[in-house]
Amino acid sequence: MPVTLASVWMPDQHSTFAAQVDWLFYFIYWISVFFTALIAFLVVLFAWKYRQRGTNREGQHTHTHNTALEMTWTLAPTVLVLAIFLFGFRGYMNMATPPANAYDVSVTGRKWSWSFTYNSPYGMVVSDELHVPVGKPVRLVLESQDVIHSFFVPQFRAKKDVVPGRYNTVWFEATDTGHFDIYCAEYCGTRHSHMRSKVVVETPQEHDAWLRAQADPTRNPPLEAGKLAYTKYGCNACHTLDGTPSTGPSFKDLFGRTEHLADGTTVQVDEQYIHDSIMDPNKAIVAGFPSPSAMPTFQGRIHPAEVTGLITYLKSISQHYSGSIPTQWPADGGESAP
Ligand code: CUA
């Protein structure tokens, strides 16, 4: 991109309303430049023209009223301000109204990272970079897990506050493929300046292939797939990793442990127990935890390989397990029990 006057003030334009935003910006900008120059010129001119000359201060003719002048300085600013309002209002309404066919992506802001959730035809996908198809309106539903953040993609001219306790939306349509920076534009703590990510704008075919690959948990080794599933399915909301019981038992040192169940029996936590607890949380409730279970079933929602991944993850953080942690998926792609 060559350096033009526009690129001095504004980043490159890569969304459909970038040109509209910049047009209004330069409209106001050049009005300001014009009047600043005019006023500066008149200050100098009048200072020179009406300077004191000699000792004669009497007999000068002075105007007290000039209708044409007063109409000009009233009407001209009124017209300009109305024009700014109309262009601004039209642009605001355009940016505030996502098209009905927009592609929805959920955005979560937290100290200090972004995550993006897609309801793809291949299953739910969560990523830390935003992937969108080019030439298609994208509607982002923004939420915060803690404090106020602000989602900002300068090259799209898209910015919206991300506020805890409410959903905000922002939309854009990317006009070019490529990588564009995401910033947090609201001071949110010590690592605010690190709260950055990228928008990857790709062709619809590339986007579909990306979703398909992301939805396949076996793209990562079993342990990583388990760690991802732990946050993807919200296990972290009720199962801690530090041994502290929460709404559910902590995952630390769980695998291999002997649990006392609410019905008075005991069970040693093994692969089958974890599998069954995910698919039917009411089957065996550990004594001291809510009954019926506060946990929903994940039957039909979780990929079998992710169950395998979670079991692998639990083994890796348990002192009761001393076996090996597989680094590869079995030939069937993790469909079978570990
Ligand atoms: Cu998040 Cu600043």
PDB file of N, CA and C in Angstrom, residues 185-265:
ATOM      1  N   ALA A 185      -9.346  -2.234  23.234  1.00  0.00           N
ATOM      2  CA  ALA A 185      -9.281  -0.773  23.202  1.00  0.00           C
ATOM      3  C   ALA A 185      -9.859  -0.150  24.471  1.00  0.00           C
ATOM      4  N   GLU A 186      -9.876  -0.927  25.549  1.00  0.00           N
ATOM      5  CA  GLU A 186     -10.359  -0.388  26.823  1.00  0.00           C
ATOM      6  C   GLU A 186      -9.398  -0.871  27.895  1.00  0.00           C
ATOM      7  N   TYR A 187      -8.804   0.049  28.643  1.00  0.00           N
ATOM      8  CA  TYR A 187      -7.805  -0.354  29.622  1.00  0.00           C
ATOM      9  C   TYR A 187      -8.412  -1.337  30.630  1.00  0.00           C
ATOM     10  N   CYS A 188      -7.806  -2.527  30.756  1.00  0.00           N
ATOM     11  CA  CYS A 188      -8.428  -3.592  31.546  1.00  0.00           C
ATOM     12  C   CYS A 188      -7.449  -4.235  32.510  1.00  0.00           C
ATOM     13  N   GLY A 189      -6.342  -3.596  32.791  1.00  0.00           N
ATOM     14  CA  GLY A 189      -5.402  -4.153  33.767  1.00  0.00           C
ATOM     15  C   GLY A 189      -3.996  -4.210  33.213  1.00  0.00           C
ATOM     16  N   THR A 190      -3.101  -4.841  33.990  1.00  0.00           N
ATOM     17  CA  THR A 190      -1.672  -4.721  33.694  1.00  0.00           C
ATOM     18  C   THR A 190      -1.296  -5.266  32.321  1.00  0.00           C
ATOM     19  N   ARG A 191      -1.998  -6.292  31.831  1.00  0.00           N
ATOM     20  CA  ARG A 191      -1.607  -6.871  30.541  1.00  0.00           C
ATOM     21  C   ARG A 191      -2.572  -6.493  29.421  1.00  0.00           C
ATOM     22  N   HIS A 192      -3.244  -5.350  29.601  1.00  0.00           N
ATOM     23  CA  HIS A 192      -4.158  -4.835  28.575  1.00  0.00           C
ATOM     24  C   HIS A 192      -3.510  -4.778  27.195  1.00  0.00           C
ATOM     25  N   SER A 193      -2.254  -4.311  27.162  1.00  0.00           N
ATOM     26  CA  SER A 193      -1.598  -4.137  25.862  1.00  0.00           C
ATOM     27  C   SER A 193      -1.233  -5.478  25.223  1.00  0.00           C
ATOM     28  N   HIS A 194      -1.305  -6.573  26.000  1.00  0.00           N
ATOM     29  CA  HIS A 194      -1.025  -7.896  25.427  1.00  0.00           C
ATOM     30  C   HIS A 194      -2.300  -8.593  24.968  1.00  0.00           C
ATOM     31  N   MET A 195      -3.449  -7.955  25.156  1.00  0.00           N
ATOM     32  CA  MET A 195      -4.722  -8.607  24.839  1.00  0.00           C
ATOM     33  C   MET A 195      -4.988  -8.429  23.348  1.00  0.00           C
ATOM     34  N   ARG A 196      -4.202  -9.169  22.554  1.00  0.00           N
ATOM     35  CA  ARG A 196      -4.261  -9.015  21.099  1.00  0.00           C
ATOM     36  C   ARG A 196      -4.515 -10.362  20.461  1.00  0.00           C
ATOM     37  N   SER A 197      -5.078 -10.320  19.267  1.00  0.00           N
ATOM     38  CA  SER A 197      -5.238 -11.540  18.496  1.00  0.00           C
ATOM     39  C   SER A 197      -5.244 -11.148  17.017  1.00  0.00           C
ATOM     40  N   LYS A 198      -5.745 -12.052  16.174  1.00  0.00           N
ATOM     41  CA  LYS A 198      -5.760 -11.808  14.737  1.00  0.00           C
ATOM     42  C   LYS A 198      -7.092 -12.234  14.156  1.00  0.00           C
ATOM     43  N   VAL A 199      -7.521 -11.513  13.114  1.00  0.00           N
ATOM     44  CA  VAL A 199      -8.603 -12.015  12.284  1.00  0.00           C
ATOM     45  C   VAL A 199      -7.950 -12.645  11.061  1.00  0.00           C
ATOM     46  N   VAL A 200      -8.289 -13.896  10.786  1.00  0.00           N
ATOM     47  CA  VAL A 200      -7.821 -14.542   9.567  1.00  0.00           C
ATOM     48  C   VAL A 200      -9.000 -14.571   8.605  1.00  0.00           C
ATOM     49  N   VAL A 201      -8.900 -13.754   7.544  1.00  0.00           N
ATOM     50  CA  VAL A 201      -9.960 -13.725   6.539  1.00  0.00           C
ATOM     51  C   VAL A 201      -9.550 -14.670   5.420  1.00  0.00           C
ATOM     52  N   GLU A 202     -10.401 -15.667   5.147  1.00  0.00           N
ATOM     53  CA  GLU A 202     -10.057 -16.695   4.178  1.00  0.00           C
ATOM     54  C   GLU A 202     -11.226 -16.897   3.217  1.00  0.00           C
ATOM     55  N   THR A 203     -10.995 -17.650   2.146  1.00  0.00           N
ATOM     56  CA  THR A 203     -12.082 -17.932   1.214  1.00  0.00           C
ATOM     57  C   THR A 203     -13.097 -18.846   1.900  1.00  0.00           C
ATOM     58  N   PRO A 204     -14.354 -18.858   1.459  1.00  0.00           N
ATOM     59  CA  PRO A 204     -15.341 -19.744   2.087  1.00  0.00           C
ATOM     60  C   PRO A 204     -14.891 -21.205   2.101  1.00  0.00           C
ATOM     61  N   GLN A 205     -14.202 -21.642   1.035  1.00  0.00           N
ATOM     62  CA  GLN A 205     -13.711 -23.030   0.988  1.00  0.00           C
ATOM     63  C   GLN A 205     -12.663 -23.260   2.075  1.00  0.00           C
ATOM     64  N   GLU A 206     -11.727 -22.313   2.186  1.00  0.00           N
ATOM     65  CA  GLU A 206     -10.701 -22.439   3.223  1.00  0.00           C
ATOM     66  C   GLU A 206     -11.327 -22.422   4.616  1.00  0.00           C
ATOM     67  N   HIS A 207     -12.342 -21.574   4.780  1.00  0.00           N
ATOM     68  CA  HIS A 207     -12.982 -21.463   6.089  1.00  0.00           C
ATOM     69  C   HIS A 207     -13.664 -22.779   6.463  1.00  0.00           C
ATOM     70  N   ASP A 208     -14.342 -23.370   5.493  1.00  0.00           N
ATOM     71  CA  ASP A 208     -15.023 -24.641   5.744  1.00  0.00           C
ATOM     72  C   ASP A 208     -14.009 -25.728   6.112  1.00  0.00           C
ATOM     73  N   ALA A 209     -12.905 -25.748   5.383  1.00  0.00           N
ATOM     74  CA  ALA A 209     -11.871 -26.752   5.661  1.00  0.00           C
ATOM     75  C   ALA A 209     -11.266 -26.519   7.042  1.00  0.00           C
ATOM     76  N   TRP A 210     -11.091 -25.255   7.405  1.00  0.00           N
ATOM     77  CA  TRP A 210     -10.547 -24.932   8.730  1.00  0.00           C
ATOM     78  C   TRP A 210     -11.492 -25.410   9.834  1.00  0.00           C
ATOM     79  N   LEU A 211     -12.797 -25.122   9.667  1.00  0.00           N
ATOM     80  CA  LEU A 211     -13.780 -25.562  10.670  1.00  0.00           C
ATOM     81  C   LEU A 211     -13.754 -27.074  10.812  1.00  0.00           C
ATOM     82  N   ARG A 212     -13.700 -27.755   9.671  1.00  0.00           N
ATOM     83  CA  ARG A 212     -13.717 -29.217   9.691  1.00  0.00           C
ATOM     84  C   ARG A 212     -12.496 -29.757  10.456  1.00  0.00           C
ATOM     85  N   ALA A 213     -11.327 -29.141  10.176  1.00  0.00           N
ATOM     86  CA  ALA A 213     -10.106 -29.588  10.856  1.00  0.00           C
ATOM     87  C   ALA A 213     -10.168 -29.285  12.355  1.00  0.00           C
ATOM     88  N   GLN A 214     -10.685 -28.090  12.696  1.00  0.00           N
ATOM     89  CA  GLN A 214     -10.746 -27.705  14.104  1.00  0.00           C
ATOM     90  C   GLN A 214     -11.715 -28.588  14.889  1.00  0.00           C
ATOM     91  N   ALA A 215     -12.803 -29.004  14.199  1.00  0.00           N
ATOM     92  CA  ALA A 215     -13.811 -29.804  14.892  1.00  0.00           C
ATOM     93  C   ALA A 215     -13.332 -31.219  15.144  1.00  0.00           C
ATOM     94  N   ASP A 216     -12.236 -31.615  14.514  1.00  0.00           N
ATOM     95  CA  ASP A 216     -11.704 -32.968  14.700  1.00  0.00           C
ATOM     96  C   ASP A 216     -10.716 -32.957  15.861  1.00  0.00           C
ATOM     97  N   PRO A 217     -11.098 -33.505  17.025  1.00  0.00           N
ATOM     98  CA  PRO A 217     -10.214 -33.407  18.188  1.00  0.00           C
ATOM     99  C   PRO A 217      -8.911 -34.162  18.004  1.00  0.00           C
ATOM    100  N   THR A 218      -8.879 -35.131  17.073  1.00  0.00           N
ATOM    101  CA  THR A 218      -7.652 -35.927  16.936  1.00  0.00           C
ATOM    102  C   THR A 218      -6.556 -35.175  16.184  1.00  0.00           C
ATOM    103  N   ARG A 219      -6.816 -33.886  15.843  1.00  0.00           N
ATOM    104  CA  ARG A 219      -5.730 -33.103  15.240  1.00  0.00           C
ATOM    105  C   ARG A 219      -4.631 -32.840  16.270  1.00  0.00           C
ATOM    106  N   ASN A 220      -4.989 -32.925  17.566  1.00  0.00           N
ATOM    107  CA  ASN A 220      -4.012 -32.766  18.637  1.00  0.00           C
ATOM    108  C   ASN A 220      -3.757 -34.125  19.288  1.00  0.00           C
ATOM    109  N   PRO A 221      -2.606 -34.305  19.958  1.00  0.00           N
ATOM    110  CA  PRO A 221      -2.386 -35.546  20.722  1.00  0.00           C
ATOM    111  C   PRO A 221      -3.454 -35.666  21.818  1.00  0.00           C
ATOM    112  N   PRO A 222      -3.689 -36.892  22.326  1.00  0.00           N
ATOM    113  CA  PRO A 222      -4.778 -37.108  23.285  1.00  0.00           C
ATOM    114  C   PRO A 222      -4.744 -36.162  24.488  1.00  0.00           C
ATOM    115  N   LEU A 223      -3.555 -35.922  25.050  1.00  0.00           N
ATOM    116  CA  LEU A 223      -3.479 -35.077  26.248  1.00  0.00           C
ATOM    117  C   LEU A 223      -3.949 -33.653  25.944  1.00  0.00           C
ATOM    118  N   GLU A 224      -3.504 -33.101  24.792  1.00  0.00           N
ATOM    119  CA  GLU A 224      -3.916 -31.735  24.417  1.00  0.00           C
ATOM    120  C   GLU A 224      -5.416 -31.690  24.109  1.00  0.00           C
ATOM    121  N   ALA A 225      -5.918 -32.753  23.454  1.00  0.00           N
ATOM    122  CA  ALA A 225      -7.355 -32.808  23.158  1.00  0.00           C
ATOM    123  C   ALA A 225      -8.158 -32.792  24.456  1.00  0.00           C
ATOM    124  N   GLY A 226      -7.644 -33.483  25.487  1.00  0.00           N
ATOM    125  CA  GLY A 226      -8.325 -33.513  26.776  1.00  0.00           C
ATOM    126  C   GLY A 226      -8.312 -32.157  27.457  1.00  0.00           C
ATOM    127  N   LYS A 227      -7.158 -31.472  27.400  1.00  0.00           N
ATOM    128  CA  LYS A 227      -7.080 -30.129  28.001  1.00  0.00           C
ATOM    129  C   LYS A 227      -8.042 -29.173  27.311  1.00  0.00           C
ATOM    130  N   LEU A 228      -8.118 -29.264  25.966  1.00  0.00           N
ATOM    131  CA  LEU A 228      -9.032 -28.395  25.220  1.00  0.00           C
ATOM    132  C   LEU A 228     -10.480 -28.696  25.583  1.00  0.00           C
ATOM    133  N   ALA A 229     -10.813 -29.998  25.682  1.00  0.00           N
ATOM    134  CA  ALA A 229     -12.187 -30.378  26.009  1.00  0.00           C
ATOM    135  C   ALA A 229     -12.568 -29.881  27.404  1.00  0.00           C
ATOM    136  N   TYR A 230     -11.590 -29.879  28.320  1.00  0.00           N
ATOM    137  CA  TYR A 230     -11.835 -29.444  29.698  1.00  0.00           C
ATOM    138  C   TYR A 230     -12.402 -28.020  29.743  1.00  0.00           C
ATOM    139  N   THR A 231     -11.885 -27.123  28.886  1.00  0.00           N
ATOM    140  CA  THR A 231     -12.439 -25.760  28.850  1.00  0.00           C
ATOM    141  C   THR A 231     -13.572 -25.632  27.838  1.00  0.00           C
ATOM    142  N   LYS A 232     -13.460 -26.348  26.712  1.00  0.00           N
ATOM    143  CA  LYS A 232     -14.475 -26.238  25.660  1.00  0.00           C
ATOM    144  C   LYS A 232     -15.871 -26.606  26.174  1.00  0.00           C
ATOM    145  N   TYR A 233     -15.951 -27.662  26.982  1.00  0.00           N
ATOM    146  CA  TYR A 233     -17.244 -28.109  27.489  1.00  0.00           C
ATOM    147  C   TYR A 233     -17.558 -27.548  28.872  1.00  0.00           C
ATOM    148  N   GLY A 234     -16.699 -26.638  29.335  1.00  0.00           N
ATOM    149  CA  GLY A 234     -16.987 -25.969  30.603  1.00  0.00           C
ATOM    150  C   GLY A 234     -16.782 -26.839  31.825  1.00  0.00           C
ATOM    151  N   CYS A 235     -16.010 -27.941  31.729  1.00  0.00           N
ATOM    152  CA  CYS A 235     -15.722 -28.780  32.906  1.00  0.00           C
ATOM    153  C   CYS A 235     -15.108 -27.916  34.008  1.00  0.00           C
ATOM    154  N   ASN A 236     -14.316 -26.915  33.549  1.00  0.00           N
ATOM    155  CA  ASN A 236     -13.580 -26.064  34.488  1.00  0.00           C
ATOM    156  C   ASN A 236     -14.502 -25.262  35.402  1.00  0.00           C
ATOM    157  N   ALA A 237     -15.778 -25.110  35.027  1.00  0.00           N
ATOM    158  CA  ALA A 237     -16.688 -24.335  35.863  1.00  0.00           C
ATOM    159  C   ALA A 237     -16.941 -25.044  37.194  1.00  0.00           C
ATOM    160  N   CYS A 238     -16.901 -26.371  37.218  1.00  0.00           N
ATOM    161  CA  CYS A 238     -17.275 -27.117  38.425  1.00  0.00           C
ATOM    162  C   CYS A 238     -16.178 -28.052  38.932  1.00  0.00           C
ATOM    163  N   HIS A 239     -15.171 -28.357  38.096  1.00  0.00           N
ATOM    164  CA  HIS A 239     -14.130 -29.310  38.506  1.00  0.00           C
ATOM    165  C   HIS A 239     -12.785 -28.599  38.501  1.00  0.00           C
ATOM    166  N   THR A 240     -12.251 -28.340  39.697  1.00  0.00           N
ATOM    167  CA  THR A 240     -10.976 -27.617  39.782  1.00  0.00           C
ATOM    168  C   THR A 240      -9.808 -28.548  39.459  1.00  0.00           C
ATOM    169  N   LEU A 241      -8.632 -27.939  39.309  1.00  0.00           N
ATOM    170  CA  LEU A 241      -7.417 -28.725  39.047  1.00  0.00           C
ATOM    171  C   LEU A 241      -6.471 -28.684  40.234  1.00  0.00           C
ATOM    172  N   ASP A 242      -6.904 -28.059  41.348  1.00  0.00           N
ATOM    173  CA  ASP A 242      -5.979 -27.893  42.485  1.00  0.00           C
ATOM    174  C   ASP A 242      -6.394 -28.716  43.705  1.00  0.00           C
ATOM    175  N   GLY A 243      -7.366 -29.626  43.533  1.00  0.00           N
ATOM    176  CA  GLY A 243      -7.754 -30.482  44.650  1.00  0.00           C
ATOM    177  C   GLY A 243      -8.927 -29.966  45.472  1.00  0.00           C
ATOM    178  N   THR A 244      -9.348 -28.706  45.202  1.00  0.00           N
ATOM    179  CA  THR A 244     -10.459 -28.137  45.965  1.00  0.00           C
ATOM    180  C   THR A 244     -11.792 -28.599  45.386  1.00  0.00           C
ATOM    181  N   PRO A 245     -12.663 -29.238  46.179  1.00  0.00           N
ATOM    182  CA  PRO A 245     -13.974 -29.603  45.642  1.00  0.00           C
ATOM    183  C   PRO A 245     -14.785 -28.340  45.351  1.00  0.00           C
ATOM    184  N   SER A 246     -15.545 -28.371  44.250  1.00  0.00           N
ATOM    185  CA  SER A 246     -16.409 -27.237  43.901  1.00  0.00           C
ATOM    186  C   SER A 246     -17.819 -27.807  43.764  1.00  0.00           C
ATOM    187  N   THR A 247     -18.539 -27.442  42.684  1.00  0.00           N
ATOM    188  CA  THR A 247     -19.845 -28.061  42.458  1.00  0.00           C
ATOM    189  C   THR A 247     -19.678 -29.561  42.198  1.00  0.00           C
ATOM    190  N   GLY A 248     -18.512 -29.936  41.665  1.00  0.00           N
ATOM    191  CA  GLY A 248     -18.182 -31.343  41.442  1.00  0.00           C
ATOM    192  C   GLY A 248     -16.828 -31.647  42.053  1.00  0.00           C
ATOM    193  N   PRO A 249     -16.437 -32.934  42.099  1.00  0.00           N
ATOM    194  CA  PRO A 249     -15.123 -33.289  42.646  1.00  0.00           C
ATOM    195  C   PRO A 249     -13.994 -32.670  41.812  1.00  0.00           C
ATOM    196  N   SER A 250     -12.902 -32.320  42.487  1.00  0.00           N
ATOM    197  CA  SER A 250     -11.743 -31.810  41.746  1.00  0.00           C
ATOM    198  C   SER A 250     -11.171 -32.912  40.860  1.00  0.00           C
ATOM    199  N   PHE A 251     -10.586 -32.494  39.731  1.00  0.00           N
ATOM    200  CA  PHE A 251      -9.991 -33.475  38.819  1.00  0.00           C
ATOM    201  C   PHE A 251      -8.600 -33.901  39.259  1.00  0.00           C
ATOM    202  N   LYS A 252      -8.020 -33.149  40.222  1.00  0.00           N
ATOM    203  CA  LYS A 252      -6.663 -33.501  40.646  1.00  0.00           C
ATOM    204  C   LYS A 252      -6.696 -34.806  41.445  1.00  0.00           C
ATOM    205  N   ASP A 253      -5.828 -35.719  41.070  1.00  0.00           N
ATOM    206  CA  ASP A 253      -5.711 -37.014  41.754  1.00  0.00           C
ATOM    207  C   ASP A 253      -7.015 -37.808  41.767  1.00  0.00           C
ATOM    208  N   LEU A 254      -7.872 -37.534  40.774  1.00  0.00           N
ATOM    209  CA  LEU A 254      -9.156 -38.249  40.729  1.00  0.00           C
ATOM    210  C   LEU A 254      -8.999 -39.648  40.157  1.00  0.00           C
ATOM    211  N   PHE A 255      -8.219 -39.754  39.064  1.00  0.00           N
ATOM    212  CA  PHE A 255      -8.115 -41.053  38.403  1.00  0.00           C
ATOM    213  C   PHE A 255      -7.420 -42.060  39.316  1.00  0.00           C
ATOM    214  N   GLY A 256      -8.052 -43.214  39.537  1.00  0.00           N
ATOM    215  CA  GLY A 256      -7.454 -44.253  40.370  1.00  0.00           C
ATOM    216  C   GLY A 256      -7.855 -44.156  41.832  1.00  0.00           C
ATOM    217  N   ARG A 257      -8.489 -43.020  42.203  1.00  0.00           N
ATOM    218  CA  ARG A 257      -8.898 -42.818  43.584  1.00  0.00           C
ATOM    219  C   ARG A 257     -10.119 -43.689  43.903  1.00  0.00           C
ATOM    220  N   THR A 258     -10.298 -44.027  45.169  1.00  0.00           N
ATOM    221  CA  THR A 258     -11.514 -44.729  45.589  1.00  0.00           C
ATOM    222  C   THR A 258     -12.534 -43.689  46.065  1.00  0.00           C
ATOM    223  N   GLU A 259     -13.699 -43.659  45.397  1.00  0.00           N
ATOM    224  CA  GLU A 259     -14.722 -42.677  45.744  1.00  0.00           C
ATOM    225  C   GLU A 259     -15.847 -43.354  46.525  1.00  0.00           C
ATOM    226  N   HIS A 260     -16.347 -42.653  47.528  1.00  0.00           N
ATOM    227  CA  HIS A 260     -17.527 -43.132  48.256  1.00  0.00           C
ATOM    228  C   HIS A 260     -18.756 -42.495  47.622  1.00  0.00           C
ATOM    229  N   LEU A 261     -19.656 -43.308  47.173  1.00  0.00           N
ATOM    230  CA  LEU A 261     -20.828 -42.793  46.458  1.00  0.00           C
ATOM    231  C   LEU A 261     -21.984 -42.520  47.418  1.00  0.00           C
ATOM    232  N   ALA A 262     -22.925 -41.720  46.906  1.00  0.00           N
ATOM    233  CA  ALA A 262     -24.062 -41.325  47.734  1.00  0.00           C
ATOM    234  C   ALA A 262     -24.904 -42.526  48.161  1.00  0.00           C
ATOM    235  N   ASP A 263     -24.871 -43.599  47.351  1.00  0.00           N
ATOM    236  CA  ASP A 263     -25.689 -44.766  47.708  1.00  0.00           C
ATOM    237  C   ASP A 263     -24.967 -45.706  48.671  1.00  0.00           C
ATOM    238  N   GLY A 264     -23.823 -45.292  49.202  1.00  0.00           N
ATOM    239  CA  GLY A 264     -23.131 -46.079  50.215  1.00  0.00           C
ATOM    240  C   GLY A 264     -22.080 -47.025  49.670  1.00  0.00           C
ATOM    241  N   THR A 265     -22.042 -47.228  48.350  1.00  0.00           N
ATOM    242  CA  THR A 265     -21.041 -48.113  47.766  1.00  0.00           C
ATOM    243  C   THR A 265     -19.758 -47.342  47.497  1.00  0.00           C
TER     244      THR A 265
END
